[in-house]
Coordinates of C-alpha atoms in Angstrom, one line a residue:
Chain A
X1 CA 72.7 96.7 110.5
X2 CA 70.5 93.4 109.8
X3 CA 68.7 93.2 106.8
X4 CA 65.7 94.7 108.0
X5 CA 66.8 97.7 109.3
X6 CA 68.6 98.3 105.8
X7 CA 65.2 97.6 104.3
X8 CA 63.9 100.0 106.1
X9 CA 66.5 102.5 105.3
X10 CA 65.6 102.1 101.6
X11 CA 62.2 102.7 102.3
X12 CA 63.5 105.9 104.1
X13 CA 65.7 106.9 101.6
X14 CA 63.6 110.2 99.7
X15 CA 65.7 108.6 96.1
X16 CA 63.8 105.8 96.1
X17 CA 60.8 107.9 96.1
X18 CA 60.8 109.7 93.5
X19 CA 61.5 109.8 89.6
X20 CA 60.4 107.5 86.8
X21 CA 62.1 104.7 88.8
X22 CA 60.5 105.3 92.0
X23 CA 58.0 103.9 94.0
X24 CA 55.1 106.3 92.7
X25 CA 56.0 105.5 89.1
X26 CA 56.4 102.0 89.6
X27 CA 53.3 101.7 91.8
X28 CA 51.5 103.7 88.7
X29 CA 53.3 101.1 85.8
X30 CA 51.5 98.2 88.3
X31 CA 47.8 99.5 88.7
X32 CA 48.1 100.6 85.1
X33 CA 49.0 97.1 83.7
X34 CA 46.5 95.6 86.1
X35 CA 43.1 98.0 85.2
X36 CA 44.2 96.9 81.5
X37 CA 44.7 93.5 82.2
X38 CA 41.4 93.8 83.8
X39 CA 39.3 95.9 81.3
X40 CA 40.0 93.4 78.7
X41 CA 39.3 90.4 80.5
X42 CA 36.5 91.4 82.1
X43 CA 34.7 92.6 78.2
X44 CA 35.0 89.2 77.4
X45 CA 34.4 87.2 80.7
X46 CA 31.6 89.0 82.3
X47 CA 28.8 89.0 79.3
X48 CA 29.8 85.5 78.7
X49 CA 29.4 84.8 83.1
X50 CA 26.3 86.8 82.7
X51 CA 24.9 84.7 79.4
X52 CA 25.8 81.1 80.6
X53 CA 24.6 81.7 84.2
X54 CA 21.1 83.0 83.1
X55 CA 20.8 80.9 80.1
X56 CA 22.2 77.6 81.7
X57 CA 23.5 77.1 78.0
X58 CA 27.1 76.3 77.6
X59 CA 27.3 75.9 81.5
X60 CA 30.0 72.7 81.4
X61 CA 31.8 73.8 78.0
X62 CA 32.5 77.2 80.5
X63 CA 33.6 75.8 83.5
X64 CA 35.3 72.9 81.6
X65 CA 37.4 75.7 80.0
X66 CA 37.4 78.2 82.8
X67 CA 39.2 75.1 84.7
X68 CA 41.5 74.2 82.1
X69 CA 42.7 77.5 81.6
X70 CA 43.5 77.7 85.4
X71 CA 46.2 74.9 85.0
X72 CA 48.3 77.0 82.7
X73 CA 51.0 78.2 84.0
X74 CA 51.4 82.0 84.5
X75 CA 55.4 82.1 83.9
X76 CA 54.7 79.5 80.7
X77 CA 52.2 81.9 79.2
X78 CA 53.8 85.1 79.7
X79 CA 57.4 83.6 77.9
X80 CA 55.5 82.4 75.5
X81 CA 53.7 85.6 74.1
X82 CA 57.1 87.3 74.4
X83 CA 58.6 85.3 71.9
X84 CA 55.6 84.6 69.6
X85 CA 54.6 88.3 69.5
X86 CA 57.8 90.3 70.7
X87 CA 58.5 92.6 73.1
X88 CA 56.4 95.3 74.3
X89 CA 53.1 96.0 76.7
X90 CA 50.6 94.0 74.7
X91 CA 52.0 91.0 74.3
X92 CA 52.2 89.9 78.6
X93 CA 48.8 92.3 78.9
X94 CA 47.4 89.5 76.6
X95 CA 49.0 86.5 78.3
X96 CA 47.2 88.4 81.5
X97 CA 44.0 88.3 79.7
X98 CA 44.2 84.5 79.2
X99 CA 45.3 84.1 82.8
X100 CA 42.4 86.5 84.2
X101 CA 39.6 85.3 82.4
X102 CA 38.8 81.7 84.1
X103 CA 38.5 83.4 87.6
X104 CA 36.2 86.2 86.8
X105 CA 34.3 83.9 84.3
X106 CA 33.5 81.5 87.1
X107 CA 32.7 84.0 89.9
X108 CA 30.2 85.9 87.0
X109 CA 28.8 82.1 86.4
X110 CA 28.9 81.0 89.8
X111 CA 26.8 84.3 91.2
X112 CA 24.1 84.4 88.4
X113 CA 23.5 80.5 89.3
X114 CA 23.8 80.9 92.8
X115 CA 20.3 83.1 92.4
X116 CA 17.3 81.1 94.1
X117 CA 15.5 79.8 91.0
X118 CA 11.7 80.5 92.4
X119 CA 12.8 84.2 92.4
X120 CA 13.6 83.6 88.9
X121 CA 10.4 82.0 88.0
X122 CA 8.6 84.7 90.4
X123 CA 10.1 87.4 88.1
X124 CA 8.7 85.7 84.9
X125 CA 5.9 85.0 86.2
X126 CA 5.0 88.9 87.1
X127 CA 5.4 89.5 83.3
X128 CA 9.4 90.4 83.5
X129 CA 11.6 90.5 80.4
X130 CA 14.2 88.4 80.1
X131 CA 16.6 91.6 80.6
X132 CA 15.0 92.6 82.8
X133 CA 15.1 89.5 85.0
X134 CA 18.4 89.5 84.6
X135 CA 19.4 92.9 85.7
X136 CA 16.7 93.5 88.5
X137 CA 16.4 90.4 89.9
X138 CA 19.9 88.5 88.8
X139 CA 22.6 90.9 89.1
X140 CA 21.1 92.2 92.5
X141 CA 20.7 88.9 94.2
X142 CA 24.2 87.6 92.9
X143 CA 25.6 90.8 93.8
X144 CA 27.6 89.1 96.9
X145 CA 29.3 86.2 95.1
X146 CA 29.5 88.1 91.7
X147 CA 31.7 90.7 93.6
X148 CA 33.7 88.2 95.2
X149 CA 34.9 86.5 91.9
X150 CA 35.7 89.9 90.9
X151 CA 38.1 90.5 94.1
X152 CA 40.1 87.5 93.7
X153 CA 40.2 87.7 89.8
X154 CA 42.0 91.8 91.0
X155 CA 44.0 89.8 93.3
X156 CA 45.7 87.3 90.4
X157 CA 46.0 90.2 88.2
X158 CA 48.1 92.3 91.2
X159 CA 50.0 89.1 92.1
X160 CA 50.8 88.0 88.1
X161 CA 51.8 91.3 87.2
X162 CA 54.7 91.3 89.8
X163 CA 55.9 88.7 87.3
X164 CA 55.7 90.9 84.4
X165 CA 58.8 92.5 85.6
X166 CA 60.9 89.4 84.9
X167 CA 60.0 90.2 80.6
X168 CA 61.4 93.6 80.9
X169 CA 57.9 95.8 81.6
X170 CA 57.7 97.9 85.0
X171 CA 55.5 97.7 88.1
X172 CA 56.3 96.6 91.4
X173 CA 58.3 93.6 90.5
X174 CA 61.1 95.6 88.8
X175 CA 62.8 96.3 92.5
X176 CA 62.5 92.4 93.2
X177 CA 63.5 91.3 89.8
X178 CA 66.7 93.8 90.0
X179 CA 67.3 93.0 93.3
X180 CA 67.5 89.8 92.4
X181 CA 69.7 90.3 89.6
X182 CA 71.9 92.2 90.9
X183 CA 72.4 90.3 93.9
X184 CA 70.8 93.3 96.0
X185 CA 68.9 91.6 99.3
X186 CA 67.2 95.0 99.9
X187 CA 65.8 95.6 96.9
X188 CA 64.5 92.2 96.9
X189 CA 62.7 92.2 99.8
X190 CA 61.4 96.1 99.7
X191 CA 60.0 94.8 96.5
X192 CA 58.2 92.5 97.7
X193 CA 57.3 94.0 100.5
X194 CA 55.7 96.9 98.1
X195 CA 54.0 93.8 95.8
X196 CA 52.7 92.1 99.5
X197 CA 51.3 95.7 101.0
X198 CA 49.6 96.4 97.2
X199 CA 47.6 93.3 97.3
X200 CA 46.7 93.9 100.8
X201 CA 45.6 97.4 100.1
X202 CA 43.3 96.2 97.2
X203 CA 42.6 93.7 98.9
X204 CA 41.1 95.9 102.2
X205 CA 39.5 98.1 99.6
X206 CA 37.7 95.8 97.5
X207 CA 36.3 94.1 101.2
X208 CA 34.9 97.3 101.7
X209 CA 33.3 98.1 98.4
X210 CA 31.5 94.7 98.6
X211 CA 30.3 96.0 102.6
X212 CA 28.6 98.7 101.0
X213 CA 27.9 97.6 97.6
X214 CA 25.3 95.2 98.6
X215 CA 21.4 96.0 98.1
X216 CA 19.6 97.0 101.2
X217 CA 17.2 94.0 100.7
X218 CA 19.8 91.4 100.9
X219 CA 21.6 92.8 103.6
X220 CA 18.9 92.4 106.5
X221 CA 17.9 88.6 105.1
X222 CA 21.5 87.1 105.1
X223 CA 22.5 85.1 108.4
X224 CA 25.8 85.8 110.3
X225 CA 27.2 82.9 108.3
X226 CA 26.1 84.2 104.7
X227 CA 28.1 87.3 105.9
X228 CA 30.6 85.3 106.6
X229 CA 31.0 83.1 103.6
X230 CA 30.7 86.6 101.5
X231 CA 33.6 88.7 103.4
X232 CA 35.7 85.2 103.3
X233 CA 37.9 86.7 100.7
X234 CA 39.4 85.3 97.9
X235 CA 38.9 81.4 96.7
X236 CA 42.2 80.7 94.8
X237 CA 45.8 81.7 96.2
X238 CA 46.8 84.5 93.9
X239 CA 49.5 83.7 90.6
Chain O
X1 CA 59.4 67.9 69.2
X2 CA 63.0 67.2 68.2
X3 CA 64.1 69.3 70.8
X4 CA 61.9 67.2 73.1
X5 CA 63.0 63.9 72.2
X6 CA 66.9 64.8 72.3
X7 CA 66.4 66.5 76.0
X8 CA 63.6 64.0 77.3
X9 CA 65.8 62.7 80.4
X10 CA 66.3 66.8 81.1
X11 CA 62.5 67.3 81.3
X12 CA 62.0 64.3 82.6
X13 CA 64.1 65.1 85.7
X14 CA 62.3 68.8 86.0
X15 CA 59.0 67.3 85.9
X16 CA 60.4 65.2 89.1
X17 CA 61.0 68.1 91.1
X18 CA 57.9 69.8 90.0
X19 CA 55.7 66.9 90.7
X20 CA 58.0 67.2 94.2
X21 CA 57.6 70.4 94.8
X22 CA 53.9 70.6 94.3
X23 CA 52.7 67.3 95.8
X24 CA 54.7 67.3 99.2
X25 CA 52.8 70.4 99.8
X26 CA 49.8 68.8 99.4
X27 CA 50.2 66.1 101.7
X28 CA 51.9 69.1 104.6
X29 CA 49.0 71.3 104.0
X30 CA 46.5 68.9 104.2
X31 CA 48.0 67.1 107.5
X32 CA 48.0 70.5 109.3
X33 CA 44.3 71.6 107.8
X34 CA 42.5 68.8 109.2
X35 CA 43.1 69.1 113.0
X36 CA 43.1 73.0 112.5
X37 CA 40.1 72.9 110.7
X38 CA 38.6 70.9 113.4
X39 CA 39.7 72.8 116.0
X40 CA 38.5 76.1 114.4
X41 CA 34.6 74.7 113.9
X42 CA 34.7 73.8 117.6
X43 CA 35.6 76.9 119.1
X44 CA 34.6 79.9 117.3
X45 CA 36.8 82.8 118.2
X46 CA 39.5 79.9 116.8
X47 CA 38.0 80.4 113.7
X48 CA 37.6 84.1 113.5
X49 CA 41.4 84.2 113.7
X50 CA 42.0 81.2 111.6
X51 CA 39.9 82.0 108.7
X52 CA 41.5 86.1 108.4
X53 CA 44.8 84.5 108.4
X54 CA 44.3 82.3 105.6
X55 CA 42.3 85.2 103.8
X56 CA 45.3 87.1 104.4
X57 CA 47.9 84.7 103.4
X58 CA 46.5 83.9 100.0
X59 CA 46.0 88.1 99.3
X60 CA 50.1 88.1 98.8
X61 CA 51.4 87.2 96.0
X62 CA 53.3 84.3 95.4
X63 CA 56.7 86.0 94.2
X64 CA 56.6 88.2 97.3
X65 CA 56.0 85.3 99.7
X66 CA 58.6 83.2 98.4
X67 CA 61.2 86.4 98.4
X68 CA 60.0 86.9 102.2
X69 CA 60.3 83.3 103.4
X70 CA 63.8 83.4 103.5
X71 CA 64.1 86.5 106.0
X72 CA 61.7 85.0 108.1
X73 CA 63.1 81.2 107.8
X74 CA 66.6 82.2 108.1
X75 CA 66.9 80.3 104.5
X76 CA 68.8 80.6 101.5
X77 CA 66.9 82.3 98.6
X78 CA 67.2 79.4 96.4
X79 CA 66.4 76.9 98.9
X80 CA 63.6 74.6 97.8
X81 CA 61.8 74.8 101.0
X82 CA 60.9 78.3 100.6
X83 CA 58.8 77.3 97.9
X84 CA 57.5 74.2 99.6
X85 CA 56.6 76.2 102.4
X86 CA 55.3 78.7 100.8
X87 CA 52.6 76.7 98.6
X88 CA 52.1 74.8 102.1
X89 CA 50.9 78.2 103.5
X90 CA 48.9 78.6 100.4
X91 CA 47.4 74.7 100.7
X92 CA 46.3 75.1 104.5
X93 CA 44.9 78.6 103.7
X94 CA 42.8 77.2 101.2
X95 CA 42.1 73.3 102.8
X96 CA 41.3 74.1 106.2
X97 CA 38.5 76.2 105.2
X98 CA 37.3 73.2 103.4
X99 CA 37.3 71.4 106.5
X100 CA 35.1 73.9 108.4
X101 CA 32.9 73.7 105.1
X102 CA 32.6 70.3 104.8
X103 CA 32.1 70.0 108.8
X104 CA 29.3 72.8 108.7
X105 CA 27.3 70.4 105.8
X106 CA 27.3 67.3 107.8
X107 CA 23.7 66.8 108.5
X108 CA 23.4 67.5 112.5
X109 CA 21.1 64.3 113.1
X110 CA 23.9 62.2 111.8
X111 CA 26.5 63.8 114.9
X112 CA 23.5 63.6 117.3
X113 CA 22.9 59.7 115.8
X114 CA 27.0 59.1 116.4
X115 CA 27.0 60.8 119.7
X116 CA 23.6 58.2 120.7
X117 CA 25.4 55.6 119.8
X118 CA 28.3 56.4 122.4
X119 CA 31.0 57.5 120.0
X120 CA 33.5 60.4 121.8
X121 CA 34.7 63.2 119.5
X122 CA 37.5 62.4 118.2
X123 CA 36.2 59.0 117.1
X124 CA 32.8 60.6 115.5
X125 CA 35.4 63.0 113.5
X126 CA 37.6 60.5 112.3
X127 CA 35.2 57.4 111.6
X128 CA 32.0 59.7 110.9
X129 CA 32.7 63.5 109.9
X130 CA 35.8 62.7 108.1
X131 CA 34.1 60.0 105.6
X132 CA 31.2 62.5 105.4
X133 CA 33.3 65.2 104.6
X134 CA 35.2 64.2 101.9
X135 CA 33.4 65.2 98.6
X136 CA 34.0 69.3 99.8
X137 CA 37.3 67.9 101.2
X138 CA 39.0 66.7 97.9
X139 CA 36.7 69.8 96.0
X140 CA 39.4 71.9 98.1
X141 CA 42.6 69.2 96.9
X142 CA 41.9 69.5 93.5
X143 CA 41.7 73.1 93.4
X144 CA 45.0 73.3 95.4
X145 CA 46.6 70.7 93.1
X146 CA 46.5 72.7 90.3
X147 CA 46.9 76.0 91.5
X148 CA 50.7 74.2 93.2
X149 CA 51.6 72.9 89.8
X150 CA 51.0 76.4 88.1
X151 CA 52.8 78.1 90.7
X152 CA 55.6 76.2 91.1
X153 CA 56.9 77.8 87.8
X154 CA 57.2 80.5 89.1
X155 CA 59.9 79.6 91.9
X156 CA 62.0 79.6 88.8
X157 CA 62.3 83.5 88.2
X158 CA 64.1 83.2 91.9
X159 CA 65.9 80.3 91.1
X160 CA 64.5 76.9 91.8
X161 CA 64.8 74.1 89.5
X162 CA 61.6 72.9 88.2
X163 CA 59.2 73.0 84.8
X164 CA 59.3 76.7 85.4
X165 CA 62.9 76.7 84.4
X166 CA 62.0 75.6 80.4
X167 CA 60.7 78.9 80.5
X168 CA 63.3 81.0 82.0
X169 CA 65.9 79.2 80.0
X170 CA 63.4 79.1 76.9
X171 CA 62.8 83.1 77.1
X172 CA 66.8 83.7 77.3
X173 CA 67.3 81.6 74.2
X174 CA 64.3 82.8 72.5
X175 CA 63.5 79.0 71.9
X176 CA 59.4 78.8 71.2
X177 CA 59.7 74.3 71.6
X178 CA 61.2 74.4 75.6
X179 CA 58.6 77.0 76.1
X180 CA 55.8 74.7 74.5
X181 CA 57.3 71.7 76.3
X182 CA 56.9 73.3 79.6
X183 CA 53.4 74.6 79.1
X184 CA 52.7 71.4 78.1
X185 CA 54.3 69.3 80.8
X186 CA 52.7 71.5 83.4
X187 CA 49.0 70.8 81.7
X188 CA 49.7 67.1 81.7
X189 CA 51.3 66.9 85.6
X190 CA 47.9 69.3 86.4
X191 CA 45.7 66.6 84.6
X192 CA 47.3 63.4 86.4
X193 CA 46.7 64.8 89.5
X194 CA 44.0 66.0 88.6
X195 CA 43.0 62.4 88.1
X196 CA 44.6 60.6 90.9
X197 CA 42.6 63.0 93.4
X198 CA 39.6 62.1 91.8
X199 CA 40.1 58.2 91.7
X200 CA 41.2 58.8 95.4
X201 CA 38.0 60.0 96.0
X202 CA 36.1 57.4 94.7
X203 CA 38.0 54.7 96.2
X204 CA 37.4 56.1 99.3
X205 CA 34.0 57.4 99.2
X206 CA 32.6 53.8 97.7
X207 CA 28.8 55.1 99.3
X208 CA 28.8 57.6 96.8
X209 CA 29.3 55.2 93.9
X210 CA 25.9 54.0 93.2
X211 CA 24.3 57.8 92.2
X212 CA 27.5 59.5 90.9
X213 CA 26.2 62.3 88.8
X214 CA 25.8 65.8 89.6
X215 CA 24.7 65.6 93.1
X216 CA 27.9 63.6 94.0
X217 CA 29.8 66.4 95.0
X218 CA 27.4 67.8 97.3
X219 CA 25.8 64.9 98.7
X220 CA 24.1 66.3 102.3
X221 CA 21.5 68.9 103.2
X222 CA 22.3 71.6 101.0
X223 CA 23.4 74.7 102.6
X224 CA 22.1 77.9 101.8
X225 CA 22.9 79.0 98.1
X226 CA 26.5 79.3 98.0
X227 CA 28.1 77.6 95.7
X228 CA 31.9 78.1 95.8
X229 CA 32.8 80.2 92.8
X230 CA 36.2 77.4 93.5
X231 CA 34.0 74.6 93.6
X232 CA 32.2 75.4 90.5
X233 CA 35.8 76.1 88.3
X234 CA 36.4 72.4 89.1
X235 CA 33.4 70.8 88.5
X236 CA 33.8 68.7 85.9

């Protein structure tokens, strides 16, 4: 039997399945992680997106940090927080934060300012509050970009949490990292198999919310190629 | 520090590979992204397909692609070229829509002045496009650069010797310094890079010289209001 047919066998096999070691539980341990990762990162990287893109203040201290932070390296900052703070959930959930926040910072940032300016002035100039400018005419026309900053920051958080495994949490990456320890070529590659079709999944999803998330008026005024540039996916390979 | 000092011909050597290991890929991806890219901004349904792939290669993560590699390569797991190939695939996915973005904000009266003036395509693309296209071009470099570097380090959890390996080694020890080292090491490889792609640029974009400033990186006919939520993270 070559190693794909075995691979398939596991994925055949009802033990594998079920239990708090199964796919289901693991699959749960992964989107859990990652809508944690995500909640806290997003509480601090979205208002500050939002307030630097409509205020223009702070604009090169943000991307000057968002792009430093994106050099650090995911294993690095995981090990790191393992040994400074212990073992445990929080401490990797917070090294996730740190890795999670320069993507979605720059796709709230880079959506707010990619608003036409005029329909910024047009909105003042009707006698629009600031706030108001901001969530009727901002957040609606930056909609596109805003929501694919969002998908690829869900990508790195699905992809980087496949590493977790390797400091002793759950999620998908437990059957590769045991596979790999235990010198188990199946388990390997159904693991990653699983961590590859997860990210795909999302991926399809999140495509599909941003379809039919966008406002009626900027749907009939984009060109073929602003559709294109908006379902184009993620920017950044994921961690 | 002290641990840094005593072990710097150790890090020294890891910061090789590293460098390696995220640089050849580089150079690969970027050889195979400019003819593709080309090739999918001529003919259209070319770029349908080739744009989904790369949308589809970057979606899965890196730890899964470089555990797949070796089934599909017939490689050894710990064989370095799973992890160059890997951040190749991850390189072209990323440059050679750079190159269809770059080729789609080339001004149309410069091809139509290029194609007056006699040139054939292949020398408008390589003595007219190309020049032009470079700003957006090296854009896409940089961010590839130093999203290699970072994950690189992670080809350590499956084996491969690089930075990534002060932290595997760091974690099992419970040693804070060869953690710090390799954090460190991998900032300051992202930041030479970093720099090299941008004197690159400017040696070989010397038009651009006289009014560097903000408009430098996007020097043609704007195109509709998209700035790349990439481009912007690297904007310096």
């Amino acid at each position: 039997m070559n190693l794909l047919e075995q691979v398939a066998a596991w994925f055949a096999d009802p033990a594998h399945w079920a239990g708090p070691e199964g796919v289901p539980a693991r699959l749960g341990e992964h989107l859990y992680y990652s809508a944690l990762t995500l909640g806290l990162a997003a509480a601090v990287a979205v208002p500050l997106g939002l307030y630097v893109g409509h205020t223009g203040r702070g604009r090169v201290a943000a991307i000057a940090a968002a792009g430093a932070l994106r050099a650090l390296p995911t294993l690095g900052l995981l090990t790191l927080f393992v040994i400074l703070l212990g073992i445990g959930l929080m401490p990797p959930v917070y090294a996730l934060v740190i890795l999670t926040i320069p993507p979605l910072l720059a796709g709230t940032y880079a959506g707010i300012a990619a608003v036409d300016r005029q329909l910024v002035d047009a909105a003042r100039g009707l006698g629009m509050t600031e706030w108001q400018i901001l969530t009727k005419v901002e957040l609606p026309n930056a909609l596109p970009v805003l929501l694919g900053g969002i998908r690829a920051a869900v990508l790195q958080v699905i992809a980087t949490v496949a590493v977790v495994a390797y400091i002793n949490l759950g999620g998908l990456g437990r059957f590769l990292i045991d596979g790999l320890a235990v010198r188990d070529p199946v388990r390997l590659v159904a693991g990653a198999i699983l961590i590859a079709v997860l990210a795909l999944a999302v991926d399809g999803l999140l495509a599909l919310v941003q379809r039919f998330a966008l406002p009626p008026g900027l749907k009939t005024s984009r060109s073929g190629r602003d559709r294109e540039a908006i379902e184009a996916g993620p920017l950044a390979p994921a961690g | 520090m002290q641990w840094f000092l005593d072990n710097v011909p150790f890090v020294a050597e890891l910061a090789w590979l590293h460098l390696y290991q995220s640089v050849l890929p580089l150079l690969l991806g970027l050889a195979v992204s400019l003819p593709l890219g080309w090739l999918a901004w001529r003919v259209r349904p070319v770029r349908g397909v080739v744009l989904s792939v790369s949308s589809v290669l970057y979606t899965i993560p890196s730890l899964a692609l470089f555990v797949i590699l070796p089934v599909v390569l017939g490689t050894q797991i710990l064989d370095t070229a799973n992890l160059i190939v890997a951040l190749t695939l991850y390189a072209v996915a990323l440059l050679v829509r750079s190159v269809v973005d770059a080729l789609n904000s080339i001004d149309d009266g410069v091809r139509q002045s290029a194609q007056a003036l006699g040139y054939r395509p292949l020398r408008r693309f390589l003595t007219v496009e190309l020049p032009l296209a470079l700003p957006v071009l090296f854009a896409g470099l940089r961010v590839v650069s130093v999203s290699n570097i970072s994950l690189a380090s992670v080809g350590a959890v499956i084996g491969i010797r690089n930075l990534g390996v002060l932290f595997t080694d760091g974690l099992v020890r419970s040693f804070l310094a060869e953690i710090l080292v390799g954090i460190i090491m991998t900032l300051v490889l992202a930041l030479v890079m970093d720099a090299v792609l941008v004197l690159t640029e400017r040696l070989l974009t010397p038009w651009l010289r006289h009014n560097r400033g903000r408009q430098a990186v996007r020097p043609f006919r704007a195109r509709p209001v998209r700035p790349d939520a990439a481009e912007a993270a690297v904007l310096p």
